[in-house]
Short mmCIF file of C-alpha atoms and ligand atoms in Angstrom, two decimals:
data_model
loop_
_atom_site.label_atom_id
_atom_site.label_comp_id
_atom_site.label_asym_id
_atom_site.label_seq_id
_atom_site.Cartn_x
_atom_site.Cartn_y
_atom_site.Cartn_z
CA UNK A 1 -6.89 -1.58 17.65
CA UNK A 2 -5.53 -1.20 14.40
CA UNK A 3 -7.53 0.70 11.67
CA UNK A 4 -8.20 -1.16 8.91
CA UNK A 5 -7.11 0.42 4.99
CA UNK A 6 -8.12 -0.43 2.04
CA UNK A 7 -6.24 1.31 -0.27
CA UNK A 8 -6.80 0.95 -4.54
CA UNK A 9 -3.92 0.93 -6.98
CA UNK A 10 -5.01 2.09 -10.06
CA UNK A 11 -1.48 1.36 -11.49
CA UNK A 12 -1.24 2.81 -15.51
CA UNK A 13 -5.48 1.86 -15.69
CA UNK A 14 -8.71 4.52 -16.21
CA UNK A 15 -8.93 7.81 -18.07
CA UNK A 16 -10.13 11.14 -17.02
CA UNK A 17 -13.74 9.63 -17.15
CA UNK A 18 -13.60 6.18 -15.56
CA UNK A 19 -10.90 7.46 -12.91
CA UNK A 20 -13.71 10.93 -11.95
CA UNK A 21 -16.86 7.90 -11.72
CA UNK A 22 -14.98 4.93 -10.05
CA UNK A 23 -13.55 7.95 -7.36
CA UNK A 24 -17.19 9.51 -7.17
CA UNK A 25 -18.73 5.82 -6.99
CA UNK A 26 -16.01 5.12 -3.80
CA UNK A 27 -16.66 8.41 -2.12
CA UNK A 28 -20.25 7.86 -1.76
CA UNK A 29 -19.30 4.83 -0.14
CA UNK A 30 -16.76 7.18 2.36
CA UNK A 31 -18.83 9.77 4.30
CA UNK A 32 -16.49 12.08 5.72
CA UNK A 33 -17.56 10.52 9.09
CA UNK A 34 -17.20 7.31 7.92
CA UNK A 35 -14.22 5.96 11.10
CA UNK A 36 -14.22 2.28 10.89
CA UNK A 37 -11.98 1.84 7.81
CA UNK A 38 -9.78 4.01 5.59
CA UNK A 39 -9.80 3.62 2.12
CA UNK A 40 -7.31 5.33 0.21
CA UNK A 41 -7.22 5.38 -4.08
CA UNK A 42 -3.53 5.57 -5.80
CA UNK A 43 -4.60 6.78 -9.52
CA UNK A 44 -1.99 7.84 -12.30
CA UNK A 45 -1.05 10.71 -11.16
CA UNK A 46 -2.45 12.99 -14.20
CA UNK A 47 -5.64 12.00 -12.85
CA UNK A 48 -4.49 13.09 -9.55
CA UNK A 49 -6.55 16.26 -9.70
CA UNK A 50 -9.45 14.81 -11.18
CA UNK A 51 -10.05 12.13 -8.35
CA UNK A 52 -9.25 14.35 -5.40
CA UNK A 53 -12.28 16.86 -7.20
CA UNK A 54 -14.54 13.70 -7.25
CA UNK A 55 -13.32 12.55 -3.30
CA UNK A 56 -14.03 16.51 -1.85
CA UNK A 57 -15.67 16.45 1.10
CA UNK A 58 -15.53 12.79 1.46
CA UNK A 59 -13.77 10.50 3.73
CA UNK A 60 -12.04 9.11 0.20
CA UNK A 61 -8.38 9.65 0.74
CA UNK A 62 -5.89 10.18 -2.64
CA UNK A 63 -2.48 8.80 -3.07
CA UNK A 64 0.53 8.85 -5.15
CA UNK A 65 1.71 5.07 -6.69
CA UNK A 66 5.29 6.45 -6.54
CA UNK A 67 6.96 9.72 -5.84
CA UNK A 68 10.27 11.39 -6.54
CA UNK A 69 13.34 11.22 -3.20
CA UNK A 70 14.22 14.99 -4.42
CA UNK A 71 13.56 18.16 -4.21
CA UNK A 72 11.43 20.00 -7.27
CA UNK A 73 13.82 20.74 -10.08
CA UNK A 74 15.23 19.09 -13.03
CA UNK A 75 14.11 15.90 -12.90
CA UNK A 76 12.02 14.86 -15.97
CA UNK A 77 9.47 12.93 -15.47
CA UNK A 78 9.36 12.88 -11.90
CA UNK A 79 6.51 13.91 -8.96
CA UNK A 80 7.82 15.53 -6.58
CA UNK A 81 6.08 14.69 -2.82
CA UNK A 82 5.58 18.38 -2.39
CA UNK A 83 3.53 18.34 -5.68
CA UNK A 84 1.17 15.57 -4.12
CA UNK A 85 1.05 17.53 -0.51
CA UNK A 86 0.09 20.12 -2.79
CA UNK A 87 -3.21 18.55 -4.37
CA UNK A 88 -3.99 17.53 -1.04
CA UNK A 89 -3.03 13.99 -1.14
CA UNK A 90 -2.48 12.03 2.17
CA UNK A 91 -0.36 9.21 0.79
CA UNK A 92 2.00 7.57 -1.87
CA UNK A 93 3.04 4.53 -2.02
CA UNK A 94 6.41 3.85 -2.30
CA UNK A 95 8.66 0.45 -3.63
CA UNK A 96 5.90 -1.68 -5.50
CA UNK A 97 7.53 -4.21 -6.79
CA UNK A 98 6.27 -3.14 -10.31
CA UNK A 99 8.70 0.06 -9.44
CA UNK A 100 11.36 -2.75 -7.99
CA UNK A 101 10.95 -4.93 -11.09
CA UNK A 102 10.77 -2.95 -13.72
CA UNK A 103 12.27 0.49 -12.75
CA UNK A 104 15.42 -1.00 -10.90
CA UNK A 105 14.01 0.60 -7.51
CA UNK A 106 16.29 -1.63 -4.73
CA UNK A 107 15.75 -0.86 -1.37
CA UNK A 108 18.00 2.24 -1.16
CA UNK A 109 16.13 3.96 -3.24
CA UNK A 110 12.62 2.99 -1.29
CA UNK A 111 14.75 4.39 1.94
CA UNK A 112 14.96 7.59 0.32
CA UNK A 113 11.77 7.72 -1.02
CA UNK A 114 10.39 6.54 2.04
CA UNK A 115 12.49 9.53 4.09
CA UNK A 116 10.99 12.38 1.44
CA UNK A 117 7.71 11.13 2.02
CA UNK A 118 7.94 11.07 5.51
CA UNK A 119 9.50 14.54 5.52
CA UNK A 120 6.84 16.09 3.19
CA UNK A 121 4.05 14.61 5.40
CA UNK A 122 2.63 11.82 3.34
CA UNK A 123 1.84 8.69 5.16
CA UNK A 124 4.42 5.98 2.83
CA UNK A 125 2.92 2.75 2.09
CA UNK A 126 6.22 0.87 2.05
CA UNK A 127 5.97 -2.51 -0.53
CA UNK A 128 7.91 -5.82 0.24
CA UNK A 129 7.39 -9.20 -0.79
CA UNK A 130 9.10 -12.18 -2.30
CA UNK A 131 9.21 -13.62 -5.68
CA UNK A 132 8.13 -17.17 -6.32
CA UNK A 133 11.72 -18.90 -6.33
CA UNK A 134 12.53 -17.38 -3.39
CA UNK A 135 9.36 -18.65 -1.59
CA UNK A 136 10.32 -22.54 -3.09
CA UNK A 137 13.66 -22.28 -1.74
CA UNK A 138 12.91 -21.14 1.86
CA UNK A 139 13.73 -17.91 1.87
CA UNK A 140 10.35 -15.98 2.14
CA UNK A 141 11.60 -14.59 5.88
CA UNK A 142 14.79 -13.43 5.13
CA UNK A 143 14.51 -11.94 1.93
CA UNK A 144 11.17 -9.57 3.80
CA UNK A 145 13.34 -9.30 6.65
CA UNK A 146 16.30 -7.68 4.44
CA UNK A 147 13.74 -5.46 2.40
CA UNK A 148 12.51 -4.33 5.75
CA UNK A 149 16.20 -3.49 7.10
CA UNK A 150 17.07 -1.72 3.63
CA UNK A 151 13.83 0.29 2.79
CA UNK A 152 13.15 1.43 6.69
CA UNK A 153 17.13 2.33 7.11
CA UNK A 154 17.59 5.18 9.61
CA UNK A 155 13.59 5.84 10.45
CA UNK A 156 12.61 6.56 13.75
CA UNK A 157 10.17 5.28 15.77
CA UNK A 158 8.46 8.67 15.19
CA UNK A 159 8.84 8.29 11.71
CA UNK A 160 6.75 4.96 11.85
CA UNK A 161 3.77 7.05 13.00
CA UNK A 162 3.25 7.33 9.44
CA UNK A 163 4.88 4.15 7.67
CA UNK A 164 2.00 1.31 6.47
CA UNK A 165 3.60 -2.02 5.08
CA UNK A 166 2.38 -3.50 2.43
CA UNK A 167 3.16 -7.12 1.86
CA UNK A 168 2.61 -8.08 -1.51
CA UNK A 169 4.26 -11.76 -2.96
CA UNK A 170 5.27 -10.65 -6.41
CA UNK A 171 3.69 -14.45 -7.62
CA UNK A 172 0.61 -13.50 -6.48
CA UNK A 173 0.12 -9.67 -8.36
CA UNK A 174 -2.16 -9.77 -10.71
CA UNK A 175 -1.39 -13.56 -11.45
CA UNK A 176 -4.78 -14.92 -10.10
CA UNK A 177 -2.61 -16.67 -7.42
CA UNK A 178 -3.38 -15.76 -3.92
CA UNK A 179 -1.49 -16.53 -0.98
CA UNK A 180 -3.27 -18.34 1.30
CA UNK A 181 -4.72 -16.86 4.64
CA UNK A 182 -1.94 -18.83 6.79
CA UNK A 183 0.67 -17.76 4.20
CA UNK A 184 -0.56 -14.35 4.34
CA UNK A 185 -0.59 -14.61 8.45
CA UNK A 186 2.65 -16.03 8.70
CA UNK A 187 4.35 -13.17 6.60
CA UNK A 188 2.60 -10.73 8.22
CA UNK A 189 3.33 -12.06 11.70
CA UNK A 190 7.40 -12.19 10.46
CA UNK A 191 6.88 -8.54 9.74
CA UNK A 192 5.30 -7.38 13.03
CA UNK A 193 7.95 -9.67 14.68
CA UNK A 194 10.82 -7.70 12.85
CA UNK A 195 9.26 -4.31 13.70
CA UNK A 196 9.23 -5.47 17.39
CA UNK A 197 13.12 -6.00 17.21
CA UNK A 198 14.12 -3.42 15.00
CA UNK A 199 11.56 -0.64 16.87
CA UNK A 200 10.22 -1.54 19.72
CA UNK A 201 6.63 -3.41 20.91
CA UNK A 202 4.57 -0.04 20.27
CA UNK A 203 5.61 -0.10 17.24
CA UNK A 204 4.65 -3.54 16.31
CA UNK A 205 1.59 -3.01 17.72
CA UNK A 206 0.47 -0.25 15.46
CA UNK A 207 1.73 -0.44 12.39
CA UNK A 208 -0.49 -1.45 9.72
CA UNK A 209 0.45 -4.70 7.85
CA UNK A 210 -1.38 -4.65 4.31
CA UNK A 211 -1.77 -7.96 2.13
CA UNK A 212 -1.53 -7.53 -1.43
CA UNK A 213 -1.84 -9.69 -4.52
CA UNK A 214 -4.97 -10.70 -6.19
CA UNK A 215 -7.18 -9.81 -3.58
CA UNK A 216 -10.69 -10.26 -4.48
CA UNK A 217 -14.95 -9.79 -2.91
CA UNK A 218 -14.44 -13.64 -2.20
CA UNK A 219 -10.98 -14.05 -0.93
CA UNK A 220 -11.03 -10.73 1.42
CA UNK A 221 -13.10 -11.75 4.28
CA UNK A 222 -10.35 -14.42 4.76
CA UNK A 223 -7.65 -12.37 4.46
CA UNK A 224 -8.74 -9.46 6.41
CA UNK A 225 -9.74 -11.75 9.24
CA UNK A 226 -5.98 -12.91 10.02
CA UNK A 227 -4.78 -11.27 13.71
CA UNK A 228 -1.71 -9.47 11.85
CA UNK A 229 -3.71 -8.55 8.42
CA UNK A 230 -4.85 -4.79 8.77
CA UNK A 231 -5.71 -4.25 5.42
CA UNK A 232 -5.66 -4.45 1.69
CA UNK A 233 -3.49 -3.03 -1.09
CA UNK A 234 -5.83 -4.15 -4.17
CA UNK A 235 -4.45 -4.08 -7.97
CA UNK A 236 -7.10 -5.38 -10.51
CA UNK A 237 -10.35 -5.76 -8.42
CA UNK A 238 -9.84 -1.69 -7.47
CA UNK A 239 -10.96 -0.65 -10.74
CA UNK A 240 -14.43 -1.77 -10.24
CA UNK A 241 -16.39 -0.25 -6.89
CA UNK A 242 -19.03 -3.36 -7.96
CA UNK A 243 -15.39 -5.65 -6.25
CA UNK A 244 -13.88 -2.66 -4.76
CA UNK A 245 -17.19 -2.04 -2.07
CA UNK A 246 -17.35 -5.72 -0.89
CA UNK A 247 -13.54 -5.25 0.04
CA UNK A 248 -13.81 -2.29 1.80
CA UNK A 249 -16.71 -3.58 3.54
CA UNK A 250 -15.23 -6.81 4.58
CA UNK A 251 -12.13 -4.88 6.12
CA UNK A 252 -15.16 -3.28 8.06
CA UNK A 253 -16.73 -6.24 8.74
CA UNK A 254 -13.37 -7.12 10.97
CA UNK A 255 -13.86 -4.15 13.45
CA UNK A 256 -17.89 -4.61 13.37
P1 PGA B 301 -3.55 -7.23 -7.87
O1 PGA B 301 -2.40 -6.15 -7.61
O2 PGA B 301 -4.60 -7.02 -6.82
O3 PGA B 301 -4.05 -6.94 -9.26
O4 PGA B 301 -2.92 -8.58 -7.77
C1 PGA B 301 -2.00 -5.83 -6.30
C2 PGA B 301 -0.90 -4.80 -6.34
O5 PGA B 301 -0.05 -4.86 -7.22
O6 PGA B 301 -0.84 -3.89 -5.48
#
């Protein structure tokens, strides 16, 4: 049985105040004991500090949206991985395809991103998905299955212990647009079948495959309920717990 996650990405959204009372709204909604779901927040990372304060001694686990491939040192700008091990966060997520789009990340650069993570001890949350032209003209499978072979290069099958893949169509961020629950299903079943090939049938059988893009209270169930759906990677509707909550608890609702 896979465990479901629900994980928020705050992207560049809240300030000190909203991002301390949306993570204190979330971890009353996370005993530490809470062990059907995990939910995991990704807030700018200035607020870093300020949400994992507000998650203590809650089951609320704290990610990164995007972390640096090197080691501390002259890099301006950049988080190191160490630096979010050091907070005490559990997770970063690694090749959105805001970072892809926008920041020139191609899948070399999730690889070694991915490979720091993995080294520092953060669980990655590895993004792939396909834009809209290449869903119209048939490519959907290969382009996911040649973000998969690029971003996961050289990981083991020790190494996946701690790999979660996001699948997130780029049409479908923060457009409105959701893919449907068979589209989502198909993908996600493409993705398992890949990490069958490339790994082996353990790991296809416990790696979690999250959907992403536009997820919402009244689209989740749906979602969630797909066999090779394990999970959510929400944009917009994580920035309220009032559409936040109902996610979470309809990715508990699948292992009720
Ligand atoms: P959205 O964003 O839920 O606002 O569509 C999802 C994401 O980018 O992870």
């Amino acid at each position: 049985m896979r465990r479901p996650i629900l994980a928020g990405n705050w992207k560049m959204n809240t300030c000190r105040e909203s991002a301390r009372a949306l993570a204190s709204a979330l971890a009353e909604q996370v005993p530490a004991s809470r062990d059907d779901v995990e939910v995991i927040v990704c807030p700018p990372a200035v607020y870093l500090e300020t949400v994992l304060a507000a998650a203590s001694g809650s089951g609320l686990q704290v990610g990164g949206q995007n972390s640096s491939d090197q080691e501390p040192g002259a890099f301006t700008g950049e988080t190191a991985c160490e630096m979010l091990t050091d907070l005490g966060c559990s997770s970063v997520i690694i090749g959105h395809s805001e970072r892809r789009q926008f920041y020139g990340e191609c899948d070399s650069v999730v690889n070694s991103k991915t490979k720091k993570a993995l080294a520092s001890g953060l669980k990655a949350i590895v993004c792939v998905g396909e834009l809209l032209d290449q869903r119209e003209a048939g490519k959907t499978k290969a382009v996911l299955e040649s973000q998969m072979t690029g971003s996961l290069a050289d990981l083991s099958v020790e190494d996946m212990a701690n790999v979660v893949i996001a699948y997130e169509p780029v049409w479908a961020i923060g457009t409105g647009k959701v893919a449907s629950n068979e589209q989502a299903e198909e993908a996600h079943a493409c993705l398992r079948t890949w990490l069958e090939g490339r790994f082996n049938s353990d790991v296809a059988a416990a790696t979690r495959i999250l959907y992403g893009g536009s997820v919402k209270p009244d689209n989740a169930a749906g979602l969630l309920s797909q066999p090779n759906v394990d999970g959510a990677l929400v944009g917009g509707a994580s920035l309220k717990p009032e559409l936040f909550i109902p996610i979470i608890d309809a990715g508990a609702a699948t292992v009720a």
